[in-house]
Amino acid sequence: MAHLYEMQNIPSVDQYVVGLTKIRSSITDLHIKAFQAHYQAPNYSATAKQIAFWAGISGGHAQINLLYGKLGHRLCDELGIKPDLRPDNTHRWWSVWSSGWQTPKGFIWKLLPAAAEAFEQLGWVETAVFASTDEVISNEILLEGGLYRIAVNAYERNPKARRQCIAAHGTTCCLCGFNFGNIYGKVAEGYIHVHHLRPLAEIKAQYGVNPIKDLRPVCPNCHAVLHMRNPAYSINEVKAMLSHSESKG
């Protein structure tokens, strides 16, 4: 089994929230996008290259390393802690966010649960679009659609519901069969949109979502077509469009 690195003095959720609030001026939109992508990765686990790809951040793994490292250093300074030293007497500043281990696919970062919960409390991960492929499937009803305010009103999407939808239905588009991992390789594995069969914006209220019955994985192209009409086209209507196109070809 690969050696797992995890810092010994991991902050508590409260420490993360207080520390991140105090250094908010150092946190950019790129940091938030990276944290959102990492939060929604399968089992919170991804390579830096995957995080960059999913978050749409140019510069690949090097940019994520820089973002995590510098901000990790800043947070550790604020909290008065330091990760363990490497043999070369440098600190793994990224480890304030994640544990890590080497695999044939690359070095995996697993977001620390306390950091993930702090991101939730800070409201940074409410609208992330990435989904997990291996969270335990559950039939529980999850609340979604609670109105919250950014610059304009929007409707919350429960990240746990997304993860459970993908655990049940996979990461292949249920309409056209497109799979990002199959086409683009490891860097895109696990990327998919999740479509609400009952659009939240039409309901304008909080309601109970069953991730298996009410949500479906769709590629961005099919997702766009679903919403080309208000109310949205149904899954069957878009499937009929695809069938018609194939018959003409």
PDB file of C-alpha atoms in Angstrom:
ATOM      1  CA  MET A   1       0.000   0.000   0.000  1.00  0.00           C
ATOM      2  CA  ALA A   2       1.264   3.500  -0.842  1.00  0.00           C
ATOM      3  CA  HIS A   3       2.548   5.614   2.020  1.00  0.00           C
ATOM      4  CA  LEU A   4      -0.069   8.104   3.248  1.00  0.00           C
ATOM      5  CA  TYR A   5       1.082  11.545   4.309  1.00  0.00           C
ATOM      6  CA  GLU A   6      -1.166  13.451   6.692  1.00  0.00           C
ATOM      7  CA  MET A   7      -0.168  16.314   8.945  1.00  0.00           C
ATOM      8  CA  GLN A   8      -0.275  15.569  12.667  1.00  0.00           C
ATOM      9  CA  ASN A   9      -1.853  18.819  13.867  1.00  0.00           C
ATOM     10  CA  ILE A  10      -4.884  19.114  11.568  1.00  0.00           C
ATOM     11  CA  PRO A  11      -7.011  22.179  12.432  1.00  0.00           C
ATOM     12  CA  SER A  12     -10.539  21.765  13.739  1.00  0.00           C
ATOM     13  CA  VAL A  13     -13.515  22.902  11.673  1.00  0.00           C
ATOM     14  CA  ASP A  14     -13.802  26.023  13.837  1.00  0.00           C
ATOM     15  CA  GLN A  15     -10.107  26.788  13.348  1.00  0.00           C
ATOM     16  CA  TYR A  16     -10.482  26.500   9.587  1.00  0.00           C
ATOM     17  CA  VAL A  17     -13.514  28.771   9.552  1.00  0.00           C
ATOM     18  CA  VAL A  18     -11.913  31.413  11.776  1.00  0.00           C
ATOM     19  CA  GLY A  19      -8.556  31.251   9.999  1.00  0.00           C
ATOM     20  CA  LEU A  20     -10.012  31.401   6.500  1.00  0.00           C
ATOM     21  CA  THR A  21     -12.248  34.289   7.489  1.00  0.00           C
ATOM     22  CA  LYS A  22      -9.257  36.233   8.772  1.00  0.00           C
ATOM     23  CA  ILE A  23      -7.245  35.677   5.579  1.00  0.00           C
ATOM     24  CA  ARG A  24     -10.208  36.197   3.233  1.00  0.00           C
ATOM     25  CA  SER A  25      -8.416  38.999   1.391  1.00  0.00           C
ATOM     26  CA  SER A  26      -5.789  36.446   0.273  1.00  0.00           C
ATOM     27  CA  ILE A  27      -8.378  34.032  -1.140  1.00  0.00           C
ATOM     28  CA  THR A  28      -9.081  34.459  -4.853  1.00  0.00           C
ATOM     29  CA  ASP A  29     -11.756  33.123  -7.165  1.00  0.00           C
ATOM     30  CA  LEU A  30      -9.210  30.534  -8.348  1.00  0.00           C
ATOM     31  CA  HIS A  31      -8.838  29.206  -4.814  1.00  0.00           C
ATOM     32  CA  ILE A  32     -12.610  28.878  -4.498  1.00  0.00           C
ATOM     33  CA  LYS A  33     -12.921  27.117  -7.863  1.00  0.00           C
ATOM     34  CA  ALA A  34     -10.162  24.682  -6.924  1.00  0.00           C
ATOM     35  CA  PHE A  35     -11.736  23.944  -3.546  1.00  0.00           C
ATOM     36  CA  GLN A  36     -15.126  23.397  -5.194  1.00  0.00           C
ATOM     37  CA  ALA A  37     -13.664  20.948  -7.706  1.00  0.00           C
ATOM     38  CA  HIS A  38     -11.762  19.094  -4.996  1.00  0.00           C
ATOM     39  CA  TYR A  39     -14.829  18.955  -2.746  1.00  0.00           C
ATOM     40  CA  GLN A  40     -16.913  17.360  -5.478  1.00  0.00           C
ATOM     41  CA  ALA A  41     -14.241  14.864  -6.594  1.00  0.00           C
ATOM     42  CA  PRO A  42     -14.926  11.156  -6.000  1.00  0.00           C
ATOM     43  CA  ASN A  43     -14.432  10.531  -2.270  1.00  0.00           C
ATOM     44  CA  TYR A  44     -12.895  14.047  -2.057  1.00  0.00           C
ATOM     45  CA  SER A  45      -9.845  12.572  -3.872  1.00  0.00           C
ATOM     46  CA  ALA A  46      -8.119  13.847  -7.023  1.00  0.00           C
ATOM     47  CA  THR A  47      -4.763  14.689  -8.529  1.00  0.00           C
ATOM     48  CA  ALA A  48      -3.795  18.336  -8.871  1.00  0.00           C
ATOM     49  CA  LYS A  49      -4.103  17.929 -12.647  1.00  0.00           C
ATOM     50  CA  GLN A  50      -7.699  16.726 -12.316  1.00  0.00           C
ATOM     51  CA  ILE A  51      -8.597  19.572  -9.971  1.00  0.00           C
ATOM     52  CA  ALA A  52      -7.229  22.080 -12.482  1.00  0.00           C
ATOM     53  CA  PHE A  53      -9.130  20.484 -15.363  1.00  0.00           C
ATOM     54  CA  TRP A  54     -12.457  20.269 -13.518  1.00  0.00           C
ATOM     55  CA  ALA A  55     -12.136  23.808 -12.166  1.00  0.00           C
ATOM     56  CA  GLY A  56     -11.155  25.263 -15.555  1.00  0.00           C
ATOM     57  CA  ILE A  57      -7.880  26.621 -14.183  1.00  0.00           C
ATOM     58  CA  SER A  58      -5.042  27.037 -16.683  1.00  0.00           C
ATOM     59  CA  GLY A  59      -1.552  25.942 -15.687  1.00  0.00           C
ATOM     60  CA  GLY A  60      -2.485  22.408 -14.698  1.00  0.00           C
ATOM     61  CA  HIS A  61      -1.043  20.746 -11.630  1.00  0.00           C
ATOM     62  CA  ALA A  62       1.653  23.400 -11.199  1.00  0.00           C
ATOM     63  CA  GLN A  63      -0.963  26.134 -10.712  1.00  0.00           C
ATOM     64  CA  ILE A  64      -2.925  24.047  -8.193  1.00  0.00           C
ATOM     65  CA  ASN A  65       0.287  23.256  -6.310  1.00  0.00           C
ATOM     66  CA  LEU A  66       0.995  26.979  -6.145  1.00  0.00           C
ATOM     67  CA  LEU A  67      -2.531  27.908  -5.057  1.00  0.00           C
ATOM     68  CA  TYR A  68      -2.702  25.244  -2.353  1.00  0.00           C
ATOM     69  CA  GLY A  69       0.847  25.766  -1.167  1.00  0.00           C
ATOM     70  CA  LYS A  70       0.810  29.549  -0.786  1.00  0.00           C
ATOM     71  CA  LEU A  71      -2.640  29.709   0.772  1.00  0.00           C
ATOM     72  CA  GLY A  72      -1.819  26.751   3.014  1.00  0.00           C
ATOM     73  CA  HIS A  73       1.269  28.602   4.223  1.00  0.00           C
ATOM     74  CA  ARG A  74      -0.809  31.710   4.865  1.00  0.00           C
ATOM     75  CA  LEU A  75      -3.429  29.774   6.840  1.00  0.00           C
ATOM     76  CA  CYS A  76      -0.801  27.951   8.894  1.00  0.00           C
ATOM     77  CA  ASP A  77       0.840  31.264   9.759  1.00  0.00           C
ATOM     78  CA  GLU A  78      -2.533  32.632  10.866  1.00  0.00           C
ATOM     79  CA  LEU A  79      -3.237  29.552  13.016  1.00  0.00           C
ATOM     80  CA  GLY A  80       0.319  29.282  14.353  1.00  0.00           C
ATOM     81  CA  ILE A  81       0.880  25.738  13.110  1.00  0.00           C
ATOM     82  CA  LYS A  82       3.251  24.014  10.687  1.00  0.00           C
ATOM     83  CA  PRO A  83       3.139  20.682   8.855  1.00  0.00           C
ATOM     84  CA  ASP A  84       5.956  18.212   9.420  1.00  0.00           C
ATOM     85  CA  LEU A  85       9.228  18.846   7.623  1.00  0.00           C
ATOM     86  CA  ARG A  86      10.281  16.989   4.510  1.00  0.00           C
ATOM     87  CA  PRO A  87      13.783  15.475   4.443  1.00  0.00           C
ATOM     88  CA  ASP A  88      14.937  18.664   2.674  1.00  0.00           C
ATOM     89  CA  ASN A  89      13.609  20.794   5.584  1.00  0.00           C
ATOM     90  CA  THR A  90      10.680  22.256   3.649  1.00  0.00           C
ATOM     91  CA  HIS A  91       7.058  22.037   4.730  1.00  0.00           C
ATOM     92  CA  ARG A  92       4.183  20.419   2.874  1.00  0.00           C
ATOM     93  CA  TRP A  93       1.945  23.468   3.039  1.00  0.00           C
ATOM     94  CA  TRP A  94      -0.662  21.767   0.835  1.00  0.00           C
ATOM     95  CA  SER A  95      -1.220  19.235   3.613  1.00  0.00           C
ATOM     96  CA  VAL A  96      -3.300  21.707   5.612  1.00  0.00           C
ATOM     97  CA  TRP A  97      -6.003  20.977   2.999  1.00  0.00           C
ATOM     98  CA  SER A  98      -5.399  17.329   2.163  1.00  0.00           C
ATOM     99  CA  SER A  99      -3.784  14.040   2.969  1.00  0.00           C
ATOM    100  CA  GLY A 100      -1.848  12.540   0.076  1.00  0.00           C
ATOM    101  CA  TRP A 101      -0.332   9.403  -1.418  1.00  0.00           C
ATOM    102  CA  GLN A 102       1.340   8.299  -4.634  1.00  0.00           C
ATOM    103  CA  THR A 103      -0.458   6.068  -7.147  1.00  0.00           C
ATOM    104  CA  PRO A 104       0.251   4.946 -10.735  1.00  0.00           C
ATOM    105  CA  LYS A 105      -2.250   7.641 -11.818  1.00  0.00           C
ATOM    106  CA  GLY A 106      -0.320  10.351 -10.011  1.00  0.00           C
ATOM    107  CA  PHE A 107      -0.181  11.858  -6.540  1.00  0.00           C
ATOM    108  CA  ILE A 108      -3.646  11.860  -4.977  1.00  0.00           C
ATOM    109  CA  TRP A 109      -4.850  14.603  -2.658  1.00  0.00           C
ATOM    110  CA  LYS A 110      -7.787  13.738  -0.393  1.00  0.00           C
ATOM    111  CA  LEU A 111      -9.517  16.783   1.024  1.00  0.00           C
ATOM    112  CA  LEU A 112      -9.495  16.669   4.825  1.00  0.00           C
ATOM    113  CA  PRO A 113     -13.019  16.250   6.276  1.00  0.00           C
ATOM    114  CA  ALA A 114     -12.581  19.233   8.598  1.00  0.00           C
ATOM    115  CA  ALA A 115     -11.571  21.439   5.660  1.00  0.00           C
ATOM    116  CA  ALA A 116     -14.539  20.182   3.619  1.00  0.00           C
ATOM    117  CA  GLU A 117     -16.948  20.965   6.452  1.00  0.00           C
ATOM    118  CA  ALA A 118     -15.422  24.418   6.858  1.00  0.00           C
ATOM    119  CA  PHE A 119     -15.966  25.095   3.146  1.00  0.00           C
ATOM    120  CA  GLU A 120     -19.609  24.100   3.623  1.00  0.00           C
ATOM    121  CA  GLN A 121     -20.029  26.436   6.587  1.00  0.00           C
ATOM    122  CA  LEU A 122     -18.408  29.277   4.651  1.00  0.00           C
ATOM    123  CA  GLY A 123     -20.797  28.678   1.737  1.00  0.00           C
ATOM    124  CA  TRP A 124     -18.036  28.055  -0.773  1.00  0.00           C
ATOM    125  CA  VAL A 125     -19.203  24.709  -2.128  1.00  0.00           C
ATOM    126  CA  GLU A 126     -22.985  25.093  -2.427  1.00  0.00           C
ATOM    127  CA  THR A 127     -23.033  25.449  -6.214  1.00  0.00           C
ATOM    128  CA  ALA A 128     -20.105  23.298  -7.337  1.00  0.00           C
ATOM    129  CA  VAL A 129     -20.978  21.084 -10.315  1.00  0.00           C
ATOM    130  CA  PHE A 130     -18.652  18.088  -9.899  1.00  0.00           C
ATOM    131  CA  ALA A 131     -19.902  14.753  -8.677  1.00  0.00           C
ATOM    132  CA  SER A 132     -18.566  11.756  -6.794  1.00  0.00           C
ATOM    133  CA  THR A 133     -18.581   8.267  -8.286  1.00  0.00           C
ATOM    134  CA  ASP A 134     -18.235   6.142  -5.185  1.00  0.00           C
ATOM    135  CA  GLU A 135     -20.182   7.514  -2.251  1.00  0.00           C
ATOM    136  CA  VAL A 136     -22.444   4.930  -0.662  1.00  0.00           C
ATOM    137  CA  ILE A 137     -25.825   4.873  -2.387  1.00  0.00           C
ATOM    138  CA  SER A 138     -28.727   5.903  -0.193  1.00  0.00           C
ATOM    139  CA  ASN A 139     -32.461   6.262  -0.685  1.00  0.00           C
ATOM    140  CA  GLU A 140     -32.728   9.000   1.896  1.00  0.00           C
ATOM    141  CA  ILE A 141     -34.559  12.199   1.015  1.00  0.00           C
ATOM    142  CA  LEU A 142     -32.248  15.219   0.878  1.00  0.00           C
ATOM    143  CA  LEU A 143     -33.433  18.824   1.035  1.00  0.00           C
ATOM    144  CA  GLU A 144     -32.626  21.055  -1.889  1.00  0.00           C
ATOM    145  CA  GLY A 145     -33.773  24.343  -3.269  1.00  0.00           C
ATOM    146  CA  GLY A 146     -33.482  26.492  -0.129  1.00  0.00           C
ATOM    147  CA  LEU A 147     -33.246  30.077  -1.314  1.00  0.00           C
ATOM    148  CA  TYR A 148     -29.965  31.819  -0.542  1.00  0.00           C
ATOM    149  CA  ARG A 149     -28.419  35.081  -1.668  1.00  0.00           C
ATOM    150  CA  ILE A 150     -25.173  35.753  -3.520  1.00  0.00           C
ATOM    151  CA  ALA A 151     -25.474  38.832  -5.717  1.00  0.00           C
ATOM    152  CA  VAL A 152     -28.827  37.614  -6.978  1.00  0.00           C
ATOM    153  CA  ASN A 153     -31.191  34.940  -5.727  1.00  0.00           C
ATOM    154  CA  ALA A 154     -30.317  31.358  -6.608  1.00  0.00           C
ATOM    155  CA  TYR A 155     -31.461  27.921  -5.515  1.00  0.00           C
ATOM    156  CA  GLU A 156     -29.177  25.704  -3.480  1.00  0.00           C
ATOM    157  CA  ARG A 157     -28.083  22.354  -4.848  1.00  0.00           C
ATOM    158  CA  ASN A 158     -27.168  19.754  -2.263  1.00  0.00           C
ATOM    159  CA  PRO A 159     -23.665  18.388  -3.101  1.00  0.00           C
ATOM    160  CA  LYS A 160     -24.406  15.129  -1.290  1.00  0.00           C
ATOM    161  CA  ALA A 161     -27.396  14.581  -3.572  1.00  0.00           C
ATOM    162  CA  ARG A 162     -25.134  14.986  -6.607  1.00  0.00           C
ATOM    163  CA  ARG A 163     -22.657  12.463  -5.275  1.00  0.00           C
ATOM    164  CA  GLN A 164     -25.373   9.905  -4.564  1.00  0.00           C
ATOM    165  CA  CYS A 165     -26.923  10.394  -8.007  1.00  0.00           C
ATOM    166  CA  ILE A 166     -23.585   9.591  -9.657  1.00  0.00           C
ATOM    167  CA  ALA A 167     -23.002   6.647  -7.330  1.00  0.00           C
ATOM    168  CA  ALA A 168     -26.311   5.204  -8.567  1.00  0.00           C
ATOM    169  CA  HIS A 169     -26.257   6.182 -12.243  1.00  0.00           C
ATOM    170  CA  GLY A 170     -22.555   6.501 -13.076  1.00  0.00           C
ATOM    171  CA  THR A 171     -20.673   9.173 -14.987  1.00  0.00           C
ATOM    172  CA  THR A 172     -21.908   8.374 -18.494  1.00  0.00           C
ATOM    173  CA  CYS A 173     -24.484  10.745 -20.010  1.00  0.00           C
ATOM    174  CA  CYS A 174     -27.878   9.055 -19.742  1.00  0.00           C
ATOM    175  CA  LEU A 175     -28.925  10.667 -23.030  1.00  0.00           C
ATOM    176  CA  CYS A 176     -26.082  10.339 -25.541  1.00  0.00           C
ATOM    177  CA  GLY A 177     -23.719   7.920 -23.795  1.00  0.00           C
ATOM    178  CA  PHE A 178     -20.774  10.342 -23.689  1.00  0.00           C
ATOM    179  CA  ASN A 179     -18.182   9.636 -20.985  1.00  0.00           C
ATOM    180  CA  PHE A 180     -15.440  12.190 -20.311  1.00  0.00           C
ATOM    181  CA  GLY A 181     -12.966   9.658 -18.941  1.00  0.00           C
ATOM    182  CA  ASN A 182     -13.324   7.398 -21.990  1.00  0.00           C
ATOM    183  CA  ILE A 183     -12.690  10.260 -24.407  1.00  0.00           C
ATOM    184  CA  TYR A 184     -10.192  12.506 -22.580  1.00  0.00           C
ATOM    185  CA  GLY A 185      -8.515   9.982 -20.298  1.00  0.00           C
ATOM    186  CA  LYS A 186      -7.669  10.014 -16.611  1.00  0.00           C
ATOM    187  CA  VAL A 187      -7.668  13.782 -16.219  1.00  0.00           C
ATOM    188  CA  ALA A 188     -11.397  13.934 -16.983  1.00  0.00           C
ATOM    189  CA  GLU A 189     -12.568  10.814 -15.137  1.00  0.00           C
ATOM    190  CA  GLY A 190     -15.605  11.481 -12.981  1.00  0.00           C
ATOM    191  CA  TYR A 191     -16.621  14.775 -14.624  1.00  0.00           C
ATOM    192  CA  ILE A 192     -20.321  15.049 -15.452  1.00  0.00           C
ATOM    193  CA  HIS A 193     -23.258  17.414 -14.998  1.00  0.00           C
ATOM    194  CA  VAL A 194     -26.275  16.411 -12.925  1.00  0.00           C
ATOM    195  CA  HIS A 195     -29.761  17.312 -14.182  1.00  0.00           C
ATOM    196  CA  HIS A 196     -32.790  17.825 -11.963  1.00  0.00           C
ATOM    197  CA  LEU A 197     -35.815  16.153 -13.526  1.00  0.00           C
ATOM    198  CA  ARG A 198     -37.857  18.717 -11.625  1.00  0.00           C
ATOM    199  CA  PRO A 199     -36.080  22.097 -12.151  1.00  0.00           C
ATOM    200  CA  LEU A 200     -35.396  23.932  -8.901  1.00  0.00           C
ATOM    201  CA  ALA A 201     -35.933  27.367 -10.419  1.00  0.00           C
ATOM    202  CA  GLU A 202     -39.490  26.383 -11.361  1.00  0.00           C
ATOM    203  CA  ILE A 203     -40.338  25.118  -7.894  1.00  0.00           C
ATOM    204  CA  LYS A 204     -38.973  28.218  -6.089  1.00  0.00           C
ATOM    205  CA  ALA A 205     -39.071  26.425  -2.768  1.00  0.00           C
ATOM    206  CA  GLN A 206     -37.253  23.816  -0.753  1.00  0.00           C
ATOM    207  CA  TYR A 207     -38.262  20.244  -1.504  1.00  0.00           C
ATOM    208  CA  GLY A 208     -37.168  16.691  -0.773  1.00  0.00           C
ATOM    209  CA  VAL A 209     -34.900  15.218  -3.444  1.00  0.00           C
ATOM    210  CA  ASN A 210     -34.316  11.516  -3.889  1.00  0.00           C
ATOM    211  CA  PRO A 211     -30.922  11.492  -5.642  1.00  0.00           C
ATOM    212  CA  ILE A 212     -31.638   8.234  -7.441  1.00  0.00           C
ATOM    213  CA  LYS A 213     -35.161   9.013  -8.661  1.00  0.00           C
ATOM    214  CA  ASP A 214     -34.981  12.786  -9.210  1.00  0.00           C
ATOM    215  CA  LEU A 215     -31.481  13.366 -10.661  1.00  0.00           C
ATOM    216  CA  ARG A 216     -29.706  12.122 -13.788  1.00  0.00           C
ATOM    217  CA  PRO A 217     -26.113  12.409 -15.096  1.00  0.00           C
ATOM    218  CA  VAL A 218     -25.907  14.325 -18.391  1.00  0.00           C
ATOM    219  CA  CYS A 219     -23.055  15.741 -20.462  1.00  0.00           C
ATOM    220  CA  PRO A 220     -22.859  19.548 -20.851  1.00  0.00           C
ATOM    221  CA  ASN A 221     -24.160  19.408 -24.435  1.00  0.00           C
ATOM    222  CA  CYS A 222     -27.259  17.415 -23.561  1.00  0.00           C
ATOM    223  CA  HIS A 223     -27.735  19.527 -20.438  1.00  0.00           C
ATOM    224  CA  ALA A 224     -27.787  22.648 -22.578  1.00  0.00           C
ATOM    225  CA  VAL A 225     -30.379  21.122 -24.912  1.00  0.00           C
ATOM    226  CA  LEU A 226     -32.576  20.074 -21.989  1.00  0.00           C
ATOM    227  CA  HIS A 227     -32.758  23.718 -20.935  1.00  0.00           C
ATOM    228  CA  MET A 228     -33.282  25.246 -24.371  1.00  0.00           C
ATOM    229  CA  ARG A 229     -36.955  25.470 -23.500  1.00  0.00           C
ATOM    230  CA  ASN A 230     -38.772  26.744 -20.436  1.00  0.00           C
ATOM    231  CA  PRO A 231     -40.038  24.497 -18.984  1.00  0.00           C
ATOM    232  CA  ALA A 232     -37.120  22.218 -19.780  1.00  0.00           C
ATOM    233  CA  TYR A 233     -37.417  19.379 -22.262  1.00  0.00           C
ATOM    234  CA  SER A 234     -37.886  15.976 -20.696  1.00  0.00           C
ATOM    235  CA  ILE A 235     -35.291  13.216 -20.862  1.00  0.00           C
ATOM    236  CA  ASN A 236     -37.496  11.296 -23.299  1.00  0.00           C
ATOM    237  CA  GLU A 237     -37.953  14.332 -25.564  1.00  0.00           C
ATOM    238  CA  VAL A 238     -34.201  14.816 -25.935  1.00  0.00           C
ATOM    239  CA  LYS A 239     -33.716  11.093 -26.482  1.00  0.00           C
ATOM    240  CA  ALA A 240     -36.267  11.366 -29.317  1.00  0.00           C
ATOM    241  CA  MET A 241     -34.219  14.216 -30.821  1.00  0.00           C
ATOM    242  CA  LEU A 242     -31.101  12.052 -30.734  1.00  0.00           C
ATOM    243  CA  SER A 243     -32.932   9.115 -32.301  1.00  0.00           C
ATOM    244  CA  HIS A 244     -34.234  11.352 -35.103  1.00  0.00           C
ATOM    245  CA  SER A 245     -30.737  12.698 -35.758  1.00  0.00           C
ATOM    246  CA  GLU A 246     -29.258   9.193 -35.901  1.00  0.00           C
ATOM    247  CA  SER A 247     -31.973   8.000 -38.291  1.00  0.00           C
ATOM    248  CA  LYS A 248     -31.221  10.890 -40.667  1.00  0.00           C
ATOM    249  CA  GLY A 249     -27.513  10.043 -40.592  1.00  0.00           C
TER     250      GLY A 249
END
